[in-house]
Amino acid sequence: MTAGTKTLTLLRHAKSGWDDPALRDYDRALNARGKRAAALIGGYLRSGGAVFDHIIASPALRVVETLAHVETGYGRTLAPEWDRRIYLASAVTLLDIVHEFSEDSARVLLVGHNPGLEDLAMLLVPNSDEPARVALEAKYPTATIAELAFEGSWADLAAGSARLVRFVRPRDLDPALGPEED
């Protein structure tokens, strides 16, 4: 199965804390706002009927915790494949990982970090004045999802070949969660 519509959903980890300056970046946990935002995004995914054939994520603590809280709102168990290469990866590295996806998977959730996720979305979605693309270009806040669709195979996904189907920030679902500082 190489043809057909594929969906790549990008989720940036939720808001994490910087409370302990001695803590490694990799080991930073979510703060209360991040936990709330991740659960809200999970509920949004559930209400929209989102289903994923494959989930791949950075093993950094803030991503692990983001997925745990998304799972709470989503109401289903998520079973991600943890891939260390996603941790602070560039758009080019993330695209290399996407190119490795099995053609048996039509809907994939990729969970990671900025600036790589934002750069990947900007690379794959052509520049336009559509509101979602303009919002993506302005900022890709924590716990935000960008859903991209394209025709063809994962291996052939290239710059400018995807459509931005939706771009949803936690503050779009609950204004109390915005504006985002980072």
mmCIF file with all atom_site columns, C-alpha atoms in Angstrom:
data_model
loop_
_atom_site.group_PDB
_atom_site.id
_atom_site.type_symbol
_atom_site.label_atom_id
_atom_site.label_alt_id
_atom_site.label_comp_id
_atom_site.label_asym_id
_atom_site.label_entity_id
_atom_site.label_seq_id
_atom_site.pdbx_PDB_ins_code
_atom_site.Cartn_x
_atom_site.Cartn_y
_atom_site.Cartn_z
_atom_site.occupancy
_atom_site.B_iso_or_equiv
_atom_site.pdbx_formal_charge
_atom_site.auth_seq_id
_atom_site.auth_comp_id
_atom_site.auth_asym_id
_atom_site.auth_atom_id
_atom_site.pdbx_PDB_model_num
ATOM 1   C CA . MET A 1 1   ? 0.000   0.000  0.000  1.00 0.00 ? 1   MET A CA 1
ATOM 2   C CA . THR A 1 2   ? 1.938   3.005  -1.257 1.00 0.00 ? 2   THR A CA 1
ATOM 3   C CA . ALA A 1 3   ? -0.809  5.208  -2.629 1.00 0.00 ? 3   ALA A CA 1
ATOM 4   C CA . GLY A 1 4   ? -3.675  6.927  -0.903 1.00 0.00 ? 4   GLY A CA 1
ATOM 5   C CA . THR A 1 5   ? -4.076  9.662  1.632  1.00 0.00 ? 5   THR A CA 1
ATOM 6   C CA . LYS A 1 6   ? -1.742  9.660  4.611  1.00 0.00 ? 6   LYS A CA 1
ATOM 7   C CA . THR A 1 7   ? -2.151  11.754 7.756  1.00 0.00 ? 7   THR A CA 1
ATOM 8   C CA . LEU A 1 8   ? 0.762   12.914 9.879  1.00 0.00 ? 8   LEU A CA 1
ATOM 9   C CA . THR A 1 9   ? -0.256  14.513 13.171 1.00 0.00 ? 9   THR A CA 1
ATOM 10  C CA . LEU A 1 10  ? 2.486   16.446 14.942 1.00 0.00 ? 10  LEU A CA 1
ATOM 11  C CA . LEU A 1 11  ? 2.109   17.048 18.681 1.00 0.00 ? 11  LEU A CA 1
ATOM 12  C CA . ARG A 1 12  ? 4.498   19.266 20.572 1.00 0.00 ? 12  ARG A CA 1
ATOM 13  C CA . HIS A 1 13  ? 4.981   18.211 24.206 1.00 0.00 ? 13  HIS A CA 1
ATOM 14  C CA . ALA A 1 14  ? 3.004   20.143 26.809 1.00 0.00 ? 14  ALA A CA 1
ATOM 15  C CA . LYS A 1 15  ? 4.380   22.915 29.004 1.00 0.00 ? 15  LYS A CA 1
ATOM 16  C CA . SER A 1 16  ? 7.176   21.766 31.287 1.00 0.00 ? 16  SER A CA 1
ATOM 17  C CA . GLY A 1 17  ? 8.735   23.309 34.343 1.00 0.00 ? 17  GLY A CA 1
ATOM 18  C CA . TRP A 1 18  ? 12.149  24.856 34.822 1.00 0.00 ? 18  TRP A CA 1
ATOM 19  C CA . ASP A 1 19  ? 11.957  24.693 38.617 1.00 0.00 ? 19  ASP A CA 1
ATOM 20  C CA . ASP A 1 20  ? 15.168  22.717 39.163 1.00 0.00 ? 20  ASP A CA 1
ATOM 21  C CA . PRO A 1 21  ? 18.190  24.307 37.470 1.00 0.00 ? 21  PRO A CA 1
ATOM 22  C CA . ALA A 1 22  ? 20.277  21.188 38.177 1.00 0.00 ? 22  ALA A CA 1
ATOM 23  C CA . LEU A 1 23  ? 17.861  18.944 36.256 1.00 0.00 ? 23  LEU A CA 1
ATOM 24  C CA . ARG A 1 24  ? 18.881  17.804 32.768 1.00 0.00 ? 24  ARG A CA 1
ATOM 25  C CA . ASP A 1 25  ? 16.644  19.161 29.998 1.00 0.00 ? 25  ASP A CA 1
ATOM 26  C CA . TYR A 1 26  ? 15.738  15.568 29.082 1.00 0.00 ? 26  TYR A CA 1
ATOM 27  C CA . ASP A 1 27  ? 14.340  14.995 32.594 1.00 0.00 ? 27  ASP A CA 1
ATOM 28  C CA . ARG A 1 28  ? 12.079  18.049 32.874 1.00 0.00 ? 28  ARG A CA 1
ATOM 29  C CA . ALA A 1 29  ? 8.515   17.208 33.943 1.00 0.00 ? 29  ALA A CA 1
ATOM 30  C CA . LEU A 1 30  ? 5.251   18.879 32.976 1.00 0.00 ? 30  LEU A CA 1
ATOM 31  C CA . ASN A 1 31  ? 3.895   21.697 35.077 1.00 0.00 ? 31  ASN A CA 1
ATOM 32  C CA . ALA A 1 32  ? 0.216   21.916 36.096 1.00 0.00 ? 32  ALA A CA 1
ATOM 33  C CA . ARG A 1 33  ? -0.717  23.974 33.027 1.00 0.00 ? 33  ARG A CA 1
ATOM 34  C CA . GLY A 1 34  ? 0.968   21.423 30.764 1.00 0.00 ? 34  GLY A CA 1
ATOM 35  C CA . LYS A 1 35  ? -0.906  18.511 32.339 1.00 0.00 ? 35  LYS A CA 1
ATOM 36  C CA . ARG A 1 36  ? -4.222  20.317 31.865 1.00 0.00 ? 36  ARG A CA 1
ATOM 37  C CA . ALA A 1 37  ? -3.450  21.278 28.271 1.00 0.00 ? 37  ALA A CA 1
ATOM 38  C CA . ALA A 1 38  ? -2.375  17.735 27.328 1.00 0.00 ? 38  ALA A CA 1
ATOM 39  C CA . ALA A 1 39  ? -5.578  16.206 28.744 1.00 0.00 ? 39  ALA A CA 1
ATOM 40  C CA . LEU A 1 40  ? -7.617  18.846 26.892 1.00 0.00 ? 40  LEU A CA 1
ATOM 41  C CA . ILE A 1 41  ? -5.878  18.002 23.593 1.00 0.00 ? 41  ILE A CA 1
ATOM 42  C CA . GLY A 1 42  ? -6.572  14.306 24.270 1.00 0.00 ? 42  GLY A CA 1
ATOM 43  C CA . GLY A 1 43  ? -10.259 15.098 24.694 1.00 0.00 ? 43  GLY A CA 1
ATOM 44  C CA . TYR A 1 44  ? -10.212 17.088 21.468 1.00 0.00 ? 44  TYR A CA 1
ATOM 45  C CA . LEU A 1 45  ? -8.657  14.146 19.611 1.00 0.00 ? 45  LEU A CA 1
ATOM 46  C CA . ARG A 1 46  ? -11.299 11.805 21.068 1.00 0.00 ? 46  ARG A CA 1
ATOM 47  C CA . SER A 1 47  ? -14.205 14.101 20.157 1.00 0.00 ? 47  SER A CA 1
ATOM 48  C CA . GLY A 1 48  ? -12.867 14.428 16.614 1.00 0.00 ? 48  GLY A CA 1
ATOM 49  C CA . GLY A 1 49  ? -12.617 10.665 16.218 1.00 0.00 ? 49  GLY A CA 1
ATOM 50  C CA . ALA A 1 50  ? -8.837  10.713 15.746 1.00 0.00 ? 50  ALA A CA 1
ATOM 51  C CA . VAL A 1 51  ? -7.327  7.249  15.380 1.00 0.00 ? 51  VAL A CA 1
ATOM 52  C CA . PHE A 1 52  ? -3.658  6.460  14.859 1.00 0.00 ? 52  PHE A CA 1
ATOM 53  C CA . ASP A 1 53  ? -2.133  3.384  13.233 1.00 0.00 ? 53  ASP A CA 1
ATOM 54  C CA . HIS A 1 54  ? 1.252   4.226  14.719 1.00 0.00 ? 54  HIS A CA 1
ATOM 55  C CA . ILE A 1 55  ? 2.584   6.591  17.380 1.00 0.00 ? 55  ILE A CA 1
ATOM 56  C CA . ILE A 1 56  ? 6.247   7.512  17.632 1.00 0.00 ? 56  ILE A CA 1
ATOM 57  C CA . ALA A 1 57  ? 7.624   9.814  20.303 1.00 0.00 ? 57  ALA A CA 1
ATOM 58  C CA . SER A 1 58  ? 10.679  11.233 21.972 1.00 0.00 ? 58  SER A CA 1
ATOM 59  C CA . PRO A 1 59  ? 11.453  9.427  25.246 1.00 0.00 ? 59  PRO A CA 1
ATOM 60  C CA . ALA A 1 60  ? 12.132  12.711 27.090 1.00 0.00 ? 60  ALA A CA 1
ATOM 61  C CA . LEU A 1 61  ? 10.165  12.866 30.362 1.00 0.00 ? 61  LEU A CA 1
ATOM 62  C CA . ARG A 1 62  ? 7.996   15.812 29.262 1.00 0.00 ? 62  ARG A CA 1
ATOM 63  C CA . VAL A 1 63  ? 6.890   13.859 26.168 1.00 0.00 ? 63  VAL A CA 1
ATOM 64  C CA . VAL A 1 64  ? 6.202   10.690 28.182 1.00 0.00 ? 64  VAL A CA 1
ATOM 65  C CA . GLU A 1 65  ? 4.090   12.731 30.623 1.00 0.00 ? 65  GLU A CA 1
ATOM 66  C CA . THR A 1 66  ? 2.361   14.606 27.772 1.00 0.00 ? 66  THR A CA 1
ATOM 67  C CA . LEU A 1 67  ? 1.233   11.327 26.252 1.00 0.00 ? 67  LEU A CA 1
ATOM 68  C CA . ALA A 1 68  ? 0.048   10.032 29.638 1.00 0.00 ? 68  ALA A CA 1
ATOM 69  C CA . HIS A 1 69  ? -2.181  13.104 30.056 1.00 0.00 ? 69  HIS A CA 1
ATOM 70  C CA . VAL A 1 70  ? -3.318  13.040 26.410 1.00 0.00 ? 70  VAL A CA 1
ATOM 71  C CA . GLU A 1 71  ? -4.297  9.410  27.035 1.00 0.00 ? 71  GLU A CA 1
ATOM 72  C CA . THR A 1 72  ? -6.437  10.496 29.997 1.00 0.00 ? 72  THR A CA 1
ATOM 73  C CA . GLY A 1 73  ? -8.409  12.924 27.823 1.00 0.00 ? 73  GLY A CA 1
ATOM 74  C CA . TYR A 1 74  ? -8.419  10.589 24.809 1.00 0.00 ? 74  TYR A CA 1
ATOM 75  C CA . GLY A 1 75  ? -9.865  7.730  26.848 1.00 0.00 ? 75  GLY A CA 1
ATOM 76  C CA . ARG A 1 76  ? -7.788  5.059  25.120 1.00 0.00 ? 76  ARG A CA 1
ATOM 77  C CA . THR A 1 77  ? -4.408  3.546  25.723 1.00 0.00 ? 77  THR A CA 1
ATOM 78  C CA . LEU A 1 78  ? -1.691  4.939  23.489 1.00 0.00 ? 78  LEU A CA 1
ATOM 79  C CA . ALA A 1 79  ? 1.249   2.647  22.804 1.00 0.00 ? 79  ALA A CA 1
ATOM 80  C CA . PRO A 1 80  ? 4.018   4.796  21.356 1.00 0.00 ? 80  PRO A CA 1
ATOM 81  C CA . GLU A 1 81  ? 7.296   3.622  19.925 1.00 0.00 ? 81  GLU A CA 1
ATOM 82  C CA . TRP A 1 82  ? 9.971   5.597  21.781 1.00 0.00 ? 82  TRP A CA 1
ATOM 83  C CA . ASP A 1 83  ? 12.717  6.907  19.508 1.00 0.00 ? 83  ASP A CA 1
ATOM 84  C CA . ARG A 1 84  ? 15.622  8.845  21.018 1.00 0.00 ? 84  ARG A CA 1
ATOM 85  C CA . ARG A 1 85  ? 16.373  10.424 17.621 1.00 0.00 ? 85  ARG A CA 1
ATOM 86  C CA . ILE A 1 86  ? 13.248  12.605 18.028 1.00 0.00 ? 86  ILE A CA 1
ATOM 87  C CA . TYR A 1 87  ? 14.643  14.325 21.144 1.00 0.00 ? 87  TYR A CA 1
ATOM 88  C CA . LEU A 1 88  ? 15.501  17.876 19.997 1.00 0.00 ? 88  LEU A CA 1
ATOM 89  C CA . ALA A 1 89  ? 15.709  16.663 16.373 1.00 0.00 ? 89  ALA A CA 1
ATOM 90  C CA . SER A 1 90  ? 15.920  19.001 13.412 1.00 0.00 ? 90  SER A CA 1
ATOM 91  C CA . ALA A 1 91  ? 13.247  19.026 10.716 1.00 0.00 ? 91  ALA A CA 1
ATOM 92  C CA . VAL A 1 92  ? 15.603  17.067 8.438  1.00 0.00 ? 92  VAL A CA 1
ATOM 93  C CA . THR A 1 93  ? 16.085  14.318 11.043 1.00 0.00 ? 93  THR A CA 1
ATOM 94  C CA . LEU A 1 94  ? 12.332  14.178 11.702 1.00 0.00 ? 94  LEU A CA 1
ATOM 95  C CA . LEU A 1 95  ? 11.640  13.882 7.977  1.00 0.00 ? 95  LEU A CA 1
ATOM 96  C CA . ASP A 1 96  ? 14.166  11.027 7.771  1.00 0.00 ? 96  ASP A CA 1
ATOM 97  C CA . ILE A 1 97  ? 12.228  9.272  10.556 1.00 0.00 ? 97  ILE A CA 1
ATOM 98  C CA . VAL A 1 98  ? 8.917   9.868  8.735  1.00 0.00 ? 98  VAL A CA 1
ATOM 99  C CA . HIS A 1 99  ? 10.417  8.388  5.565  1.00 0.00 ? 99  HIS A CA 1
ATOM 100 C CA . GLU A 1 100 ? 10.974  5.144  7.531  1.00 0.00 ? 100 GLU A CA 1
ATOM 101 C CA . PHE A 1 101 ? 7.277   4.725  8.475  1.00 0.00 ? 101 PHE A CA 1
ATOM 102 C CA . SER A 1 102 ? 5.614   1.528  7.317  1.00 0.00 ? 102 SER A CA 1
ATOM 103 C CA . GLU A 1 103 ? 3.254   1.917  4.381  1.00 0.00 ? 103 GLU A CA 1
ATOM 104 C CA . ASP A 1 104 ? 0.788   -0.165 6.413  1.00 0.00 ? 104 ASP A CA 1
ATOM 105 C CA . SER A 1 105 ? 0.272   2.920  8.594  1.00 0.00 ? 105 SER A CA 1
ATOM 106 C CA . ALA A 1 106 ? -1.937  5.611  7.092  1.00 0.00 ? 106 ALA A CA 1
ATOM 107 C CA . ARG A 1 107 ? -2.356  7.763  10.245 1.00 0.00 ? 107 ARG A CA 1
ATOM 108 C CA . VAL A 1 108 ? 0.715   8.482  12.360 1.00 0.00 ? 108 VAL A CA 1
ATOM 109 C CA . LEU A 1 109 ? 1.154   10.632 15.466 1.00 0.00 ? 109 LEU A CA 1
ATOM 110 C CA . LEU A 1 110 ? 4.656   12.048 15.951 1.00 0.00 ? 110 LEU A CA 1
ATOM 111 C CA . VAL A 1 111 ? 5.308   13.612 19.376 1.00 0.00 ? 111 VAL A CA 1
ATOM 112 C CA . GLY A 1 112 ? 8.355   15.732 20.000 1.00 0.00 ? 112 GLY A CA 1
ATOM 113 C CA . HIS A 1 113 ? 9.927   19.123 20.474 1.00 0.00 ? 113 HIS A CA 1
ATOM 114 C CA . ASN A 1 114 ? 10.424  22.529 18.950 1.00 0.00 ? 114 ASN A CA 1
ATOM 115 C CA . PRO A 1 115 ? 11.964  23.941 16.897 1.00 0.00 ? 115 PRO A CA 1
ATOM 116 C CA . GLY A 1 116 ? 12.063  20.657 14.945 1.00 0.00 ? 116 GLY A CA 1
ATOM 117 C CA . LEU A 1 117 ? 8.298   20.023 14.810 1.00 0.00 ? 117 LEU A CA 1
ATOM 118 C CA . GLU A 1 118 ? 7.483   23.563 13.774 1.00 0.00 ? 118 GLU A CA 1
ATOM 119 C CA . ASP A 1 119 ? 10.240  23.540 11.168 1.00 0.00 ? 119 ASP A CA 1
ATOM 120 C CA . LEU A 1 120 ? 8.999   20.194 9.802  1.00 0.00 ? 120 LEU A CA 1
ATOM 121 C CA . ALA A 1 121 ? 5.425   21.478 9.494  1.00 0.00 ? 121 ALA A CA 1
ATOM 122 C CA . MET A 1 122 ? 6.629   24.664 7.804  1.00 0.00 ? 122 MET A CA 1
ATOM 123 C CA . LEU A 1 123 ? 8.762   22.614 5.414  1.00 0.00 ? 123 LEU A CA 1
ATOM 124 C CA . LEU A 1 124 ? 5.966   20.237 4.437  1.00 0.00 ? 124 LEU A CA 1
ATOM 125 C CA . VAL A 1 125 ? 3.081   22.727 4.141  1.00 0.00 ? 125 VAL A CA 1
ATOM 126 C CA . PRO A 1 126 ? 3.384   25.319 1.362  1.00 0.00 ? 126 PRO A CA 1
ATOM 127 C CA . ASN A 1 127 ? 3.284   28.942 2.413  1.00 0.00 ? 127 ASN A CA 1
ATOM 128 C CA . SER A 1 128 ? -0.195  30.450 2.115  1.00 0.00 ? 128 SER A CA 1
ATOM 129 C CA . ASP A 1 129 ? -2.479  33.023 3.675  1.00 0.00 ? 129 ASP A CA 1
ATOM 130 C CA . GLU A 1 130 ? -4.845  30.363 5.075  1.00 0.00 ? 130 GLU A CA 1
ATOM 131 C CA . PRO A 1 131 ? -5.493  31.119 8.769  1.00 0.00 ? 131 PRO A CA 1
ATOM 132 C CA . ALA A 1 132 ? -4.094  27.790 10.036 1.00 0.00 ? 132 ALA A CA 1
ATOM 133 C CA . ARG A 1 133 ? -0.849  28.241 8.034  1.00 0.00 ? 133 ARG A CA 1
ATOM 134 C CA . VAL A 1 134 ? -0.504  31.829 9.249  1.00 0.00 ? 134 VAL A CA 1
ATOM 135 C CA . ALA A 1 135 ? -1.005  30.665 12.873 1.00 0.00 ? 135 ALA A CA 1
ATOM 136 C CA . LEU A 1 136 ? 1.571   27.893 12.389 1.00 0.00 ? 136 LEU A CA 1
ATOM 137 C CA . GLU A 1 137 ? 4.094   30.367 11.063 1.00 0.00 ? 137 GLU A CA 1
ATOM 138 C CA . ALA A 1 138 ? 3.473   32.779 13.943 1.00 0.00 ? 138 ALA A CA 1
ATOM 139 C CA . LYS A 1 139 ? 4.090   30.210 16.711 1.00 0.00 ? 139 LYS A CA 1
ATOM 140 C CA . TYR A 1 140 ? 3.813   26.488 17.474 1.00 0.00 ? 140 TYR A CA 1
ATOM 141 C CA . PRO A 1 141 ? 2.960   26.523 21.218 1.00 0.00 ? 141 PRO A CA 1
ATOM 142 C CA . THR A 1 142 ? 3.309   23.606 23.612 1.00 0.00 ? 142 THR A CA 1
ATOM 143 C CA . ALA A 1 143 ? 0.604   20.876 23.469 1.00 0.00 ? 143 ALA A CA 1
ATOM 144 C CA . THR A 1 144 ? -0.397  22.034 19.978 1.00 0.00 ? 144 THR A CA 1
ATOM 145 C CA . ILE A 1 145 ? -1.313  19.644 17.181 1.00 0.00 ? 145 ILE A CA 1
ATOM 146 C CA . ALA A 1 146 ? -0.748  20.152 13.486 1.00 0.00 ? 146 ALA A CA 1
ATOM 147 C CA . GLU A 1 147 ? -2.496  17.611 11.275 1.00 0.00 ? 147 GLU A CA 1
ATOM 148 C CA . LEU A 1 148 ? -0.999  17.270 7.814  1.00 0.00 ? 148 LEU A CA 1
ATOM 149 C CA . ALA A 1 149 ? -2.407  15.209 4.939  1.00 0.00 ? 149 ALA A CA 1
ATOM 150 C CA . PHE A 1 150 ? -0.769  14.186 1.688  1.00 0.00 ? 150 PHE A CA 1
ATOM 151 C CA . GLU A 1 151 ? -1.122  11.695 -1.132 1.00 0.00 ? 151 GLU A CA 1
ATOM 152 C CA . GLY A 1 152 ? 1.450   8.990  -1.710 1.00 0.00 ? 152 GLY A CA 1
ATOM 153 C CA . SER A 1 153 ? 3.977   7.102  0.354  1.00 0.00 ? 153 SER A CA 1
ATOM 154 C CA . TRP A 1 154 ? 5.812   8.086  3.518  1.00 0.00 ? 154 TRP A CA 1
ATOM 155 C CA . ALA A 1 155 ? 9.114   7.633  1.711  1.00 0.00 ? 155 ALA A CA 1
ATOM 156 C CA . ASP A 1 156 ? 8.135   10.236 -0.881 1.00 0.00 ? 156 ASP A CA 1
ATOM 157 C CA . LEU A 1 157 ? 6.886   12.939 1.504  1.00 0.00 ? 157 LEU A CA 1
ATOM 158 C CA . ALA A 1 158 ? 8.728   16.104 0.503  1.00 0.00 ? 158 ALA A CA 1
ATOM 159 C CA . ALA A 1 159 ? 8.838   19.839 1.039  1.00 0.00 ? 159 ALA A CA 1
ATOM 160 C CA . GLY A 1 160 ? 5.600   21.566 0.100  1.00 0.00 ? 160 GLY A CA 1
ATOM 161 C CA . SER A 1 161 ? 3.684   18.327 -0.518 1.00 0.00 ? 161 SER A CA 1
ATOM 162 C CA . ALA A 1 162 ? 1.290   18.332 2.470  1.00 0.00 ? 162 ALA A CA 1
ATOM 163 C CA . ARG A 1 163 ? -1.913  20.178 3.355  1.00 0.00 ? 163 ARG A CA 1
ATOM 164 C CA . LEU A 1 164 ? -2.413  21.610 6.827  1.00 0.00 ? 164 LEU A CA 1
ATOM 165 C CA . VAL A 1 165 ? -5.777  20.107 7.758  1.00 0.00 ? 165 VAL A CA 1
ATOM 166 C CA . ARG A 1 166 ? -5.891  21.550 11.263 1.00 0.00 ? 166 ARG A CA 1
ATOM 167 C CA . PHE A 1 167 ? -3.751  23.477 13.712 1.00 0.00 ? 167 PHE A CA 1
ATOM 168 C CA . VAL A 1 168 ? -5.156  23.378 17.240 1.00 0.00 ? 168 VAL A CA 1
ATOM 169 C CA . ARG A 1 169 ? -3.607  25.072 20.260 1.00 0.00 ? 169 ARG A CA 1
ATOM 170 C CA . PRO A 1 170 ? -4.766  24.436 23.834 1.00 0.00 ? 170 PRO A CA 1
ATOM 171 C CA . ARG A 1 171 ? -5.920  28.065 24.059 1.00 0.00 ? 171 ARG A CA 1
ATOM 172 C CA . ASP A 1 172 ? -8.241  27.437 21.099 1.00 0.00 ? 172 ASP A CA 1
ATOM 173 C CA . LEU A 1 173 ? -10.053 24.922 23.314 1.00 0.00 ? 173 LEU A CA 1
ATOM 174 C CA . ASP A 1 174 ? -9.785  26.833 26.600 1.00 0.00 ? 174 ASP A CA 1
ATOM 175 C CA . PRO A 1 175 ? -8.777  30.534 26.492 1.00 0.00 ? 175 PRO A CA 1
ATOM 176 C CA . ALA A 1 176 ? -7.519  30.225 30.084 1.00 0.00 ? 176 ALA A CA 1
ATOM 177 C CA . LEU A 1 177 ? -4.569  28.234 28.697 1.00 0.00 ? 177 LEU A CA 1
ATOM 178 C CA . GLY A 1 178 ? -3.177  31.102 26.611 1.00 0.00 ? 178 GLY A CA 1
ATOM 179 C CA . PRO A 1 179 ? -1.394  33.097 25.520 1.00 0.00 ? 179 PRO A CA 1
ATOM 180 C CA . GLU A 1 180 ? 1.680   30.906 25.408 1.00 0.00 ? 180 GLU A CA 1
ATOM 181 C CA . GLU A 1 181 ? 5.004   32.278 26.612 1.00 0.00 ? 181 GLU A CA 1
ATOM 182 C CA . ASP A 1 182 ? 7.286   29.965 24.647 1.00 0.00 ? 182 ASP A CA 1
#
